mmCIF file of C-alpha atoms in Angstrom:
data_model
loop_
_atom_site.group_PDB
_atom_site.id
_atom_site.type_symbol
_atom_site.label_atom_id
_atom_site.label_comp_id
_atom_site.label_asym_id
_atom_site.label_seq_id
_atom_site.Cartn_x
_atom_site.Cartn_y
_atom_site.Cartn_z
ATOM 1 C CA VAL A 29 13.842 -12.486 48.309
ATOM 2 C CA ASN A 30 13.973 -11.381 52.112
ATOM 3 C CA ASP A 31 16.706 -13.495 53.160
ATOM 4 C CA CYS A 32 19.129 -12.721 49.395
ATOM 5 C CA GLY A 33 18.856 -9.270 50.259
ATOM 6 C CA ASP A 34 17.593 -8.788 46.214
ATOM 7 C CA ASP A 35 14.816 -6.979 45.033
ATOM 8 C CA LEU A 36 11.397 -8.213 43.978
ATOM 9 C CA GLU A 37 9.471 -6.156 41.016
ATOM 10 C CA VAL A 38 5.874 -7.643 40.712
ATOM 11 C CA ARG A 39 4.531 -6.520 36.734
ATOM 12 C CA GLU A 40 1.309 -7.888 36.082
ATOM 13 C CA TYR A 41 -0.161 -7.712 32.009
ATOM 14 C CA GLU A 42 -3.402 -7.235 30.963
ATOM 15 C CA ARG A 43 -4.026 -8.937 27.824
ATOM 16 C CA LEU A 44 -5.442 -7.003 24.967
ATOM 17 C CA SER A 45 -7.128 -9.775 22.838
ATOM 18 C CA PRO A 46 -8.407 -13.134 23.437
ATOM 19 C CA LEU A 47 -5.923 -16.060 23.572
ATOM 20 C CA LYS A 48 -7.275 -18.330 20.792
ATOM 21 C CA ILE A 49 -4.900 -22.234 21.258
ATOM 22 C CA THR A 50 -6.208 -23.763 17.617
ATOM 23 C CA LYS A 51 -8.589 -27.227 18.142
ATOM 24 C CA ARG A 52 -6.415 -29.408 15.305
ATOM 25 C CA PRO A 53 -2.805 -29.095 14.521
ATOM 26 C CA LEU A 54 -1.477 -26.621 11.357
ATOM 27 C CA LYS A 55 -1.699 -28.944 8.151
ATOM 28 C CA SER A 56 1.237 -26.941 6.567
ATOM 29 C CA LEU A 57 3.204 -23.332 8.225
ATOM 30 C CA ALA A 58 1.962 -21.662 4.945
ATOM 31 C CA SER A 59 -1.642 -21.314 7.594
ATOM 32 C CA VAL A 60 0.608 -19.595 9.817
ATOM 33 C CA LYS A 61 0.049 -15.622 10.089
ATOM 34 C CA GLN A 62 1.241 -12.570 11.251
ATOM 35 C CA GLY A 63 0.635 -12.347 15.320
ATOM 36 C CA ASP A 64 0.472 -16.356 15.586
ATOM 37 C CA CYS A 65 3.361 -17.554 17.981
ATOM 38 C CA LEU A 66 3.568 -20.967 17.691
ATOM 39 C CA VAL A 67 5.320 -23.447 20.847
ATOM 40 C CA THR A 68 7.461 -26.788 20.858
ATOM 41 C CA PHE A 69 9.188 -27.936 23.401
ATOM 42 C CA SER A 70 13.169 -27.233 23.079
ATOM 43 C CA ARG A 71 15.298 -24.817 22.142
ATOM 44 C CA SER A 72 16.756 -26.772 19.059
ATOM 45 C CA GLU A 73 13.456 -26.996 17.872
ATOM 46 C CA ILE A 74 12.444 -23.725 18.087
ATOM 47 C CA PHE A 75 15.216 -22.737 16.503
ATOM 48 C CA GLU A 76 14.699 -25.634 13.869
ATOM 49 C CA LEU A 77 11.383 -24.212 13.262
ATOM 50 C CA LYS A 78 12.117 -20.502 13.065
ATOM 51 C CA ARG A 79 13.917 -21.180 10.286
ATOM 52 C CA GLU A 80 10.758 -23.147 8.745
ATOM 53 C CA VAL A 81 8.674 -20.427 9.386
ATOM 54 C CA GLU A 82 10.969 -17.636 8.047
ATOM 55 C CA LYS A 83 12.347 -19.667 4.790
ATOM 56 C CA GLU A 84 8.368 -21.142 3.363
ATOM 57 C CA THR A 85 6.513 -17.523 4.717
ATOM 58 C CA GLY A 86 9.234 -14.672 4.898
ATOM 59 C CA LEU A 87 7.554 -13.833 7.561
ATOM 60 C CA ARG A 88 10.562 -13.041 10.156
ATOM 61 C CA CYS A 89 10.407 -14.974 13.757
ATOM 62 C CA CYS A 90 11.474 -14.139 17.603
ATOM 63 C CA VAL A 91 11.852 -16.793 19.658
ATOM 64 C CA VAL A 92 11.423 -17.038 23.760
ATOM 65 C CA TYR A 93 12.743 -19.813 25.901
ATOM 66 C CA GLY A 94 13.422 -20.331 29.241
ATOM 67 C CA SER A 95 17.190 -20.436 29.091
ATOM 68 C CA LEU A 96 16.881 -16.792 27.373
ATOM 69 C CA PRO A 97 18.670 -14.142 29.943
ATOM 70 C CA PRO A 98 15.783 -12.121 30.890
ATOM 71 C CA GLU A 99 17.138 -8.953 28.660
ATOM 72 C CA ALA A 100 16.891 -10.724 25.974
ATOM 73 C CA ARG A 101 13.614 -12.128 26.468
ATOM 74 C CA SER A 102 12.101 -9.263 27.318
ATOM 75 C CA LEU A 103 13.650 -7.899 23.425
ATOM 76 C CA GLN A 104 12.208 -10.550 21.733
ATOM 77 C CA ALA A 105 8.598 -9.639 23.338
ATOM 78 C CA THR A 106 8.746 -6.224 22.910
ATOM 79 C CA LEU A 107 9.467 -7.131 18.769
ATOM 80 C CA PHE A 108 7.332 -9.497 18.666
ATOM 81 C CA ASN A 109 4.348 -6.891 20.638
ATOM 82 C CA THR A 110 5.243 -3.542 18.488
ATOM 83 C CA ALA A 111 3.922 -3.116 15.176
ATOM 84 C CA ASN A 112 5.969 -2.051 11.858
ATOM 85 C CA SER A 113 9.424 -4.067 14.295
ATOM 86 C CA GLY A 114 9.650 -5.721 11.380
ATOM 87 C CA TYR A 115 8.709 -9.921 13.110
ATOM 88 C CA ASP A 116 5.749 -11.315 13.156
ATOM 89 C CA ILE A 117 5.803 -14.176 14.329
ATOM 90 C CA LEU A 118 6.397 -15.623 18.572
ATOM 91 C CA VAL A 119 8.330 -18.997 18.193
ATOM 92 C CA ALA A 120 8.315 -20.320 22.259
ATOM 93 C CA SER A 121 8.907 -23.065 24.743
ATOM 94 C CA ASP A 122 6.620 -22.933 27.274
ATOM 95 C CA ALA A 123 8.774 -19.638 28.671
ATOM 96 C CA ILE A 124 6.150 -17.990 27.569
ATOM 97 C CA GLY A 125 4.821 -16.967 30.222
ATOM 98 C CA MET A 126 7.609 -16.632 31.776
#
């Protein structure tokens, strides 16, 4: 960072609820509920899963993936984490931790 002349800001967040990983795969998208995060590993799979979840459940999805600009990624995370935003599910790649 110093060599580039850039600024670095480190933010740490406290998890408000425990992370729970299912012990078995979903049998159907009908099992998805508000507050869930579905992880897949390609951008095309993310958007395909988003469409399927929204069609089958009526719940709206936010998306997060690695090449999504940081500002857009932050906005999607904020929408997902804000009560009554109208977004219920997060569909993400492993970039979810970024």
